Coordinates of C-alpha atoms and ligand atoms in Angstrom, one line a residue:
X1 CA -4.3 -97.5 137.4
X2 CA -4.9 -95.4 134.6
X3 CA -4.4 -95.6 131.1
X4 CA -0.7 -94.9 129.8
X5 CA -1.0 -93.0 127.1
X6 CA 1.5 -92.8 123.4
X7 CA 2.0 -88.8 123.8
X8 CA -0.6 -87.1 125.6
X9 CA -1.1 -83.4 125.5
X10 CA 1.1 -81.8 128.4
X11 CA -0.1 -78.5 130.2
X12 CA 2.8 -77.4 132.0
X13 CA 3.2 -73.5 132.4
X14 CA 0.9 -70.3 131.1
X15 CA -1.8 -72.0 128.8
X16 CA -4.8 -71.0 131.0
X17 CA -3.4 -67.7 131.4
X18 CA -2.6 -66.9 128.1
X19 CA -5.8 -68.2 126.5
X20 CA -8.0 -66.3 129.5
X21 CA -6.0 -63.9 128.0
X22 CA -6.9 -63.9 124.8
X23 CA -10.8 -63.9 125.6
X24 CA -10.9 -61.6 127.9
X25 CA -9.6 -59.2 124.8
X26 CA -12.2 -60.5 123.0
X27 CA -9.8 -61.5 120.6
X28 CA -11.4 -64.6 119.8
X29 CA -12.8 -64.3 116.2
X30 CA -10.2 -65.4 114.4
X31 CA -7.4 -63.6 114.3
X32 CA -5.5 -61.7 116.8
X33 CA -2.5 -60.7 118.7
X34 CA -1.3 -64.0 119.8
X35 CA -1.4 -65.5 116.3
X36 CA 1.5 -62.1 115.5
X37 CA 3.2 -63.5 118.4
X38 CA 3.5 -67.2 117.8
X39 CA 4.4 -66.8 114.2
X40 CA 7.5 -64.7 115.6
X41 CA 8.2 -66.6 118.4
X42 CA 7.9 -69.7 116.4
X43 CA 9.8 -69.0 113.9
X44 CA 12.7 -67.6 115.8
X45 CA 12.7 -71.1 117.4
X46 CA 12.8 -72.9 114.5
X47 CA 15.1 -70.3 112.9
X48 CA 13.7 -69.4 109.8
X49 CA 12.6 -65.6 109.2
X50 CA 8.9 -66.3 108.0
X51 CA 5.9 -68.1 109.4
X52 CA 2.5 -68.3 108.7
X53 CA 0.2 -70.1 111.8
X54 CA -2.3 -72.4 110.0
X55 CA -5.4 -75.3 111.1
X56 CA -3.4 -77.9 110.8
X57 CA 0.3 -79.9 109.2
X58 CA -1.3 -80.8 106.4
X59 CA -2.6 -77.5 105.7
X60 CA 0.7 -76.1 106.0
X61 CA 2.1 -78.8 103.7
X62 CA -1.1 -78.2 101.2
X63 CA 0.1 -74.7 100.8
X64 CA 3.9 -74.9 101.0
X65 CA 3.0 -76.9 97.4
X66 CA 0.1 -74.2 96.5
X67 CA 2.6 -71.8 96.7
X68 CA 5.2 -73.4 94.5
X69 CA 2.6 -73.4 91.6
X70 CA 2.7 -77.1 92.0
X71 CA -0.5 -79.1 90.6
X72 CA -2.0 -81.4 87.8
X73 CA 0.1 -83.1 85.8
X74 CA 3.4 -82.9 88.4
X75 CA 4.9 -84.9 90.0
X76 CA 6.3 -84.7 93.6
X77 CA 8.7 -87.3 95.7
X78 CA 7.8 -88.0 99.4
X79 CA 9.1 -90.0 101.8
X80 CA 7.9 -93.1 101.6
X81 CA 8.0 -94.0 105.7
X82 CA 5.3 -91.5 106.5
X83 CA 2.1 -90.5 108.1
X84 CA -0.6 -90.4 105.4
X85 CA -0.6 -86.7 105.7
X86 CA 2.4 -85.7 103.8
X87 CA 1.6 -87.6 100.6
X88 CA -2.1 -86.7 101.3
X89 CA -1.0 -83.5 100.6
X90 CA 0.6 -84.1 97.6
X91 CA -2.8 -85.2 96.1
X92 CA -4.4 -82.2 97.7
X93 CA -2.7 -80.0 94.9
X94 CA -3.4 -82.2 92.2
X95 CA 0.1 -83.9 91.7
X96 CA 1.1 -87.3 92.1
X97 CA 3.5 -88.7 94.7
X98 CA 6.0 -91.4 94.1
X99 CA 7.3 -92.5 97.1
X100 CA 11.8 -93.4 98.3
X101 CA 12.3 -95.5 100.6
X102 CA 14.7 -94.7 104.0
X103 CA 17.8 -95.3 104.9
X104 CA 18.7 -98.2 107.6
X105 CA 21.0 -95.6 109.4
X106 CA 18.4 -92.7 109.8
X107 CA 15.1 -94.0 109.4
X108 CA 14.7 -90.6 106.8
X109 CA 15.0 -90.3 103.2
X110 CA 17.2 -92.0 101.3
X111 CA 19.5 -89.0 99.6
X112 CA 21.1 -92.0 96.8
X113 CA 17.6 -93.7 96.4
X114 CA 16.1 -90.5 95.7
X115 CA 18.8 -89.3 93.2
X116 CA 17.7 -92.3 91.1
X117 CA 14.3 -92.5 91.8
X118 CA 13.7 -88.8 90.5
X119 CA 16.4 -89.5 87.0
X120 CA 13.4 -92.5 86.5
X121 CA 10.4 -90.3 86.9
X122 CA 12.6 -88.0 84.7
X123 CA 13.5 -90.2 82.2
X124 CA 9.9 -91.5 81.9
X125 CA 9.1 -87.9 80.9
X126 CA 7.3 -86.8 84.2
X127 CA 7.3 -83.5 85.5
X128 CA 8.9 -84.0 89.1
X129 CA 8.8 -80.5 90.9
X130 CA 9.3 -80.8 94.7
X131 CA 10.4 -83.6 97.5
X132 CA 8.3 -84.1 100.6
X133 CA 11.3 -84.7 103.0
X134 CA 9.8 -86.1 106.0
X135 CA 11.7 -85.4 109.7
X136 CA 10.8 -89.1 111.1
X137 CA 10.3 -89.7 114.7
X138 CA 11.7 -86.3 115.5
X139 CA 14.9 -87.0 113.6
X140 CA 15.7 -84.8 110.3
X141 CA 16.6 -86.0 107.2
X142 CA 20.1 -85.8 105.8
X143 CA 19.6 -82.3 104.4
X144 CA 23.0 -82.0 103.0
X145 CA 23.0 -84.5 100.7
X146 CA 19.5 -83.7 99.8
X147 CA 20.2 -80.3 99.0
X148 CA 22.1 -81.1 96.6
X149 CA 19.9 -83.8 94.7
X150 CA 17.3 -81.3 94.7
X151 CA 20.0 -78.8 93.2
X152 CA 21.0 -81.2 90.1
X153 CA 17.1 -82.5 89.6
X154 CA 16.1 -78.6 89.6
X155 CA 13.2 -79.4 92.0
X156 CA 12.3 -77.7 95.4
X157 CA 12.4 -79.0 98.8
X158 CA 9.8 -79.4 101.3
X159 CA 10.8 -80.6 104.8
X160 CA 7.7 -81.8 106.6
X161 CA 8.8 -80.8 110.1
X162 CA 5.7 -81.9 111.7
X163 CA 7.5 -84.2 114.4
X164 CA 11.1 -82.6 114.6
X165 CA 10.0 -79.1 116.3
X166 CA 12.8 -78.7 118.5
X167 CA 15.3 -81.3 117.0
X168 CA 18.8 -80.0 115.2
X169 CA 20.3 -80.7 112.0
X170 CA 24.4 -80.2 112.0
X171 CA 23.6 -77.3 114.7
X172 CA 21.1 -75.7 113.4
X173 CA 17.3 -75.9 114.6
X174 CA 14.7 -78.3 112.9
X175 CA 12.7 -76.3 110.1
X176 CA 15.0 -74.3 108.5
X177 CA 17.0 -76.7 105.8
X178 CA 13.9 -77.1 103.4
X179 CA 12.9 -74.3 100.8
X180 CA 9.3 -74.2 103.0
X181 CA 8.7 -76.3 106.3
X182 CA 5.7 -77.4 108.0
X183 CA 5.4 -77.8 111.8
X184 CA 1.7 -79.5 113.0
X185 CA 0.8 -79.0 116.7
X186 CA -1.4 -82.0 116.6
X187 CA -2.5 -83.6 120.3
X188 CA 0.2 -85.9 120.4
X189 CA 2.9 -83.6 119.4
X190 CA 6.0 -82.3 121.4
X191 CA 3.9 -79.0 121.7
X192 CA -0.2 -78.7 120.8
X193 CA -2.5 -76.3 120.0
X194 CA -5.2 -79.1 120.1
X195 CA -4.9 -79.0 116.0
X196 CA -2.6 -76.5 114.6
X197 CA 0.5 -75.8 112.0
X198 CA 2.7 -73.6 110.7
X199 CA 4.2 -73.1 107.6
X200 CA 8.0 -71.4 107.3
X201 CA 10.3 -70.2 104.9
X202 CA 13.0 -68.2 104.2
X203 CA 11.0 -66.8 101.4
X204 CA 9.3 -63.8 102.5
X205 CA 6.6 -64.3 99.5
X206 CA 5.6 -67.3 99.8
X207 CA 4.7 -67.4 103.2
X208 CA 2.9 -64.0 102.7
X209 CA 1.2 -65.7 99.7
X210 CA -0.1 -69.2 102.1
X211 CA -0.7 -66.3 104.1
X212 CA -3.8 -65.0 101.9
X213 CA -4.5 -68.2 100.7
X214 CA -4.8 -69.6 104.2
X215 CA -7.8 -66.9 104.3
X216 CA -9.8 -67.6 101.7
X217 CA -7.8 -65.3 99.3
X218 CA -9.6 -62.2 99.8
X219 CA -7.9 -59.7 97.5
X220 CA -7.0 -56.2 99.3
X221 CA -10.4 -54.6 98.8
X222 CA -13.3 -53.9 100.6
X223 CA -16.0 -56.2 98.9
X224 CA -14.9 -59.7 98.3
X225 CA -12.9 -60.2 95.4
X226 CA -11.2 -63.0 94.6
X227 CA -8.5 -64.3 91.5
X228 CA -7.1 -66.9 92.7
X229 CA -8.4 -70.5 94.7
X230 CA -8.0 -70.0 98.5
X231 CA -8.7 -72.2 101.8
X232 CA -10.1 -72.0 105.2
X233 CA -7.0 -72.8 107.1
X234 CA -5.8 -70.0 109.2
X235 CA -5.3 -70.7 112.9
X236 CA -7.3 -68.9 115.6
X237 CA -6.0 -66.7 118.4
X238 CA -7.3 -69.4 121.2
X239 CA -5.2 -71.5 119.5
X240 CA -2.5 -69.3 119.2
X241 CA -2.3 -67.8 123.1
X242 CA -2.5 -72.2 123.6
X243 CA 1.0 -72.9 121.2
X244 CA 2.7 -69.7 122.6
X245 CA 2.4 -70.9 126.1
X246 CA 3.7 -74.4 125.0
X247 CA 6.3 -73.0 122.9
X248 CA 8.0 -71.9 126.2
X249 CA 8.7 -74.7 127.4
X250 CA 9.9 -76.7 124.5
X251 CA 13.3 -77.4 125.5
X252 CA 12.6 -78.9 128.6
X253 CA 10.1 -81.1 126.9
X254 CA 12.7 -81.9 123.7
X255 CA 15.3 -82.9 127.2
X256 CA 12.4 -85.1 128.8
X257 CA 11.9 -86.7 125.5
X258 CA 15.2 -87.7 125.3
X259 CA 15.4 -88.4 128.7
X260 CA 12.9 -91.1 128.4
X261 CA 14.4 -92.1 125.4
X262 CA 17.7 -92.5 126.7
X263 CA 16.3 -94.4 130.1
X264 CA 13.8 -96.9 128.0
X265 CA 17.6 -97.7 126.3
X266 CA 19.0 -98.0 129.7
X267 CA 16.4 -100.7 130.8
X268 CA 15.9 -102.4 127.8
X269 CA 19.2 -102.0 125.3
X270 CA 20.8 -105.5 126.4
X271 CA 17.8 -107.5 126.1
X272 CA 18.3 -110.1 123.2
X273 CA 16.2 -108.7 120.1
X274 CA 15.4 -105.2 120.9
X275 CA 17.2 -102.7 119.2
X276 CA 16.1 -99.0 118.5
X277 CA 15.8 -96.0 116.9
X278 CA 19.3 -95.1 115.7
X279 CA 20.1 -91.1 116.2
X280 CA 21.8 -90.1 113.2
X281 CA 25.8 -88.4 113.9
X282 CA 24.6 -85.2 112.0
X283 CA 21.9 -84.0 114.4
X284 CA 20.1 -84.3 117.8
X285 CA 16.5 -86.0 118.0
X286 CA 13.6 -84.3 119.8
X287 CA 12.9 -87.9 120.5
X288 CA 9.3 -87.3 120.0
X289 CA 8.6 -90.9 120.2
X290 CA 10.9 -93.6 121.1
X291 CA 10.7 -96.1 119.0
X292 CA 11.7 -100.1 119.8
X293 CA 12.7 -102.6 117.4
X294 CA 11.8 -106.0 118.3
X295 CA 13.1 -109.2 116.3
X296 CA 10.9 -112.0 117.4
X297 CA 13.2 -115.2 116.9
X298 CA 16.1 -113.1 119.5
X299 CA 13.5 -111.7 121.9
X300 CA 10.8 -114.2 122.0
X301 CA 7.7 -112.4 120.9
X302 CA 7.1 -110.5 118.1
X303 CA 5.7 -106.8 118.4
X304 CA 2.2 -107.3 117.8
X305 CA 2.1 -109.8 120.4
X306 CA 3.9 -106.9 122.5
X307 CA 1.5 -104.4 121.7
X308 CA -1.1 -106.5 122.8
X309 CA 0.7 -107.5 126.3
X310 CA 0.8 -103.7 126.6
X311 CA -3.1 -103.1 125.4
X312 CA -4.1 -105.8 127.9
X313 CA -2.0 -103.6 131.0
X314 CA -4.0 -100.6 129.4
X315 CA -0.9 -99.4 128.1
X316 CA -0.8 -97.8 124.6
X317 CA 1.9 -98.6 121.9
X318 CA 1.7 -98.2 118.3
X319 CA 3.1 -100.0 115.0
X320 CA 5.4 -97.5 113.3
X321 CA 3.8 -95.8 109.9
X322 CA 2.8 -98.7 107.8
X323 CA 4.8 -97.7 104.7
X324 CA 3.1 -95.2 102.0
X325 CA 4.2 -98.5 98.9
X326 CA 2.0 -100.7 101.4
X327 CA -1.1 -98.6 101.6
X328 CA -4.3 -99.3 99.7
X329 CA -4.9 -95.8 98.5
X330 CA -1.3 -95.6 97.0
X331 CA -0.6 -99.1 95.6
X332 CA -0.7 -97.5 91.6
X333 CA 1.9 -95.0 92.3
X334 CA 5.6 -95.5 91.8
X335 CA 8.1 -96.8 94.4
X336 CA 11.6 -96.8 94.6
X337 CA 12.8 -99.1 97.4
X338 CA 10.5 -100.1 100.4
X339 CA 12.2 -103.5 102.0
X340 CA 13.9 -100.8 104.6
X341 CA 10.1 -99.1 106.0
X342 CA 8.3 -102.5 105.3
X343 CA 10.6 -104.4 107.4
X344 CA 10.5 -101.9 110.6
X345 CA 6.6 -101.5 109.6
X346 CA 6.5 -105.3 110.8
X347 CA 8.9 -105.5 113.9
X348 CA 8.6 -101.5 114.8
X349 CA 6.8 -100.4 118.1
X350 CA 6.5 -97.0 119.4
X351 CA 5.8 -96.8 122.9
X352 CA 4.7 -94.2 125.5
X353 CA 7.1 -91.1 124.9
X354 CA 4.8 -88.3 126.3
X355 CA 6.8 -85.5 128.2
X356 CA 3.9 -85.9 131.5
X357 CA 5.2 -89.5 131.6
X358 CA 6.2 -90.5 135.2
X359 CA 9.6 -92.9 136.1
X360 CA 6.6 -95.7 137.6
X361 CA 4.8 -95.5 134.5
X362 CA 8.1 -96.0 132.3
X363 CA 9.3 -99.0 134.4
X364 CA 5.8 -100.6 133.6
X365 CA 5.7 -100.4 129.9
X366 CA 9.3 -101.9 130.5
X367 CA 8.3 -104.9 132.9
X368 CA 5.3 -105.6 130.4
X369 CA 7.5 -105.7 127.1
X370 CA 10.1 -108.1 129.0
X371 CA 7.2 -110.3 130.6
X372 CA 6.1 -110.4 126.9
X373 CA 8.2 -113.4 125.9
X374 CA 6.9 -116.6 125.5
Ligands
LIG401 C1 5.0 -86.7 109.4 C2 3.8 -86.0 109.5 N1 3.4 -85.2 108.5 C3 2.2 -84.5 108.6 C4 1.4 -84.5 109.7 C5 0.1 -83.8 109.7 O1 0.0 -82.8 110.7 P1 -1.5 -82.4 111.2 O2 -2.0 -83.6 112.0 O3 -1.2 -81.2 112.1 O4 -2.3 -82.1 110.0 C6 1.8 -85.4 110.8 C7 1.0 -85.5 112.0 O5 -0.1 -85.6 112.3 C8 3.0 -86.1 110.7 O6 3.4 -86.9 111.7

């Protein structure tokens, strides 16, 4: 049988079209039409007027904190249950991140944690400029209520979007309640461009702003002048003609995400010691991956020796982020909180989410987990 994968790409519609397309135009070096198109057709999606199509998430959240003038010296607050990449980025512009823990109800940011964990970096005499808020799992952050700490702190908010594409906050599509947003069309994302991102705002200047930057910074002349710093990090138009054609059918992907999400609860929702992912009232997931909670006195194995039941059925599950406070790399900066992301660091298991994922597959991840127990 073969291997069930965490969240696989998924070719479903145009993509071979669309990037036949695009080299038979000869549009292949680096820029092009499709890159126009994706940016528009992306951004209407995500409803936000501006977008810039970049190499990568992390690119996108690089320059969303370029573009603020953020760098040496600041100081920026991130999520602290997180991929690597959105405090990476942080270091990227020369700042330093101190990480908030979530909330038990969302998973996200904690809005009261933060307000106090920002008046103490204050206090201390830092410079504290911006907030990585990071969409978890799919689900957004409680932008309301972060809104408004950012407000009475006087710093800016970054929503790293990079797993909610396609997800709602109080009605209103995934990527527009930050000051800039990044979306990453990674391989294992709800839609990929093999490696891609986007940055978007409602700020017309900054995104024109990544927008140079993402080029190298090439001033408007013929020879190559340059004033300021720039990157390597535009997106090509092979990659672009690949996102537009995924891009169409993002709904029905967000509703098979959910779908499997909804089904793994289904099957597995009464079993003693599994709990999940809670969806928070103000929004609707993308479900991007579901994620299982498994206390190991209740259920009778703990999720490590899950995973491994699964590994050994050539099934692939992974831990949930290991908490930014617990890594290595980060153990000198500030913390505020971390009990919440530690504890579902040790009993949190995501398991195979992918939209290609078949009914037969599902029901063997689920017969694996329960034959788990000891
Ligand atoms: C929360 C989060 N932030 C940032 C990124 C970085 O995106 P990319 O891999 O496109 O650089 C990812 C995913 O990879 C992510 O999950």
């Amino acid at each position: 049988m073969p291997r069930v994968y965490l969240s696989p790409p998924h070719v479903t519609g145009r993509e071979a079209e669309l990037v036949a397309d695009a080299i038979a135009s000869n549009w292949i070096a680096p820029l092009g039409p499709h890159v126009d198109a994706f940016e528009a057709e992306l951004a209407h999606v995500a409803g936000v007027p501006y977008a810039v199509a970049l190499s990568s998430g992390t690119a996108a959240l690089h320059l969303a904190l370029v573009v603020l003038g953020i760098g040496g010296g600041d100081e920026v607050a991130c999520s602290g249950f997180t991929f690597a990449a959105s405090a990476n980025a942080i270091t990227y512009s020369g700042a330093t991140p101190f990480f908030v823990d979530a909330t038990e109800g969302t998973w996200t940011l904690d809005p009261d944690l933060l307000d106090r964990a920002i008046t103490s970096r204050q206090d201390a005499g830092a410079s504290v400029r911006a907030v990585v808020a990071v969409d978890l799992y799919g689900q957004c952050c409680d932008y309301d209520a972060l809104v408004e700490v950012c407000a009475r702190h006087d710093v800016v908010l970054v929503q790293d979007a990079a797993e909610s594409l396609g997800a709602t906050y109080r009605g209103e599509p995934a990527g527009g309640q930050g000051a800039l947003a990044a979306f990453s069309f990674n391989g294992n994302k709800i839609i990929t461009t093999s490696g891609g991102g986007m940055l978007v705002s409602p700020e017309r200047e900054w995104v024109e702003h990544a927008r140079k930057l993402s080029t190298q910074a090439r001033e408007p002349v013929a020879h190559y002048e340059h004033v300021e710093i720039g990157f390597n990090y535009r997106m090509s138009n092979l990659l672009a003609a690949l996102g537009r054609a995924q891009l169409e059918s993002l709904p029905e992907r967000v509703a098979t995400r959910r779908r499997t999400r909804d089904r793994y609860m289904e099957l597995l929702g009464d079993v003693p010691g599994i709990s999940f992912m809670p969806e928070a009232p103000y929004g609707t997931t993308n479900a991007w991956l579901t994620c299982v909670v498994i206390d190991p006195a209740a259920f009778g194995a703990d999720r490590e020796e899950v995973r491994l039941a699964l590994e050994a059925e050539d099934i692939e599950a992974r831990p949930l982020w290991k908490p930014m406070h617990l890594q290595p790399i980060f153990a000198a900066n500030h913390a505020f909180g971390g009990d919440v992301s530690a504890r579902l660091f040790e009993r949190g298991l995501c398991v195979p989410s992918g939209s290609s994922l078949s009914d037969e597959d599902q029901d063997r991840v689920v017969e694996t987990i329960l034959r788990a127990r000891r």
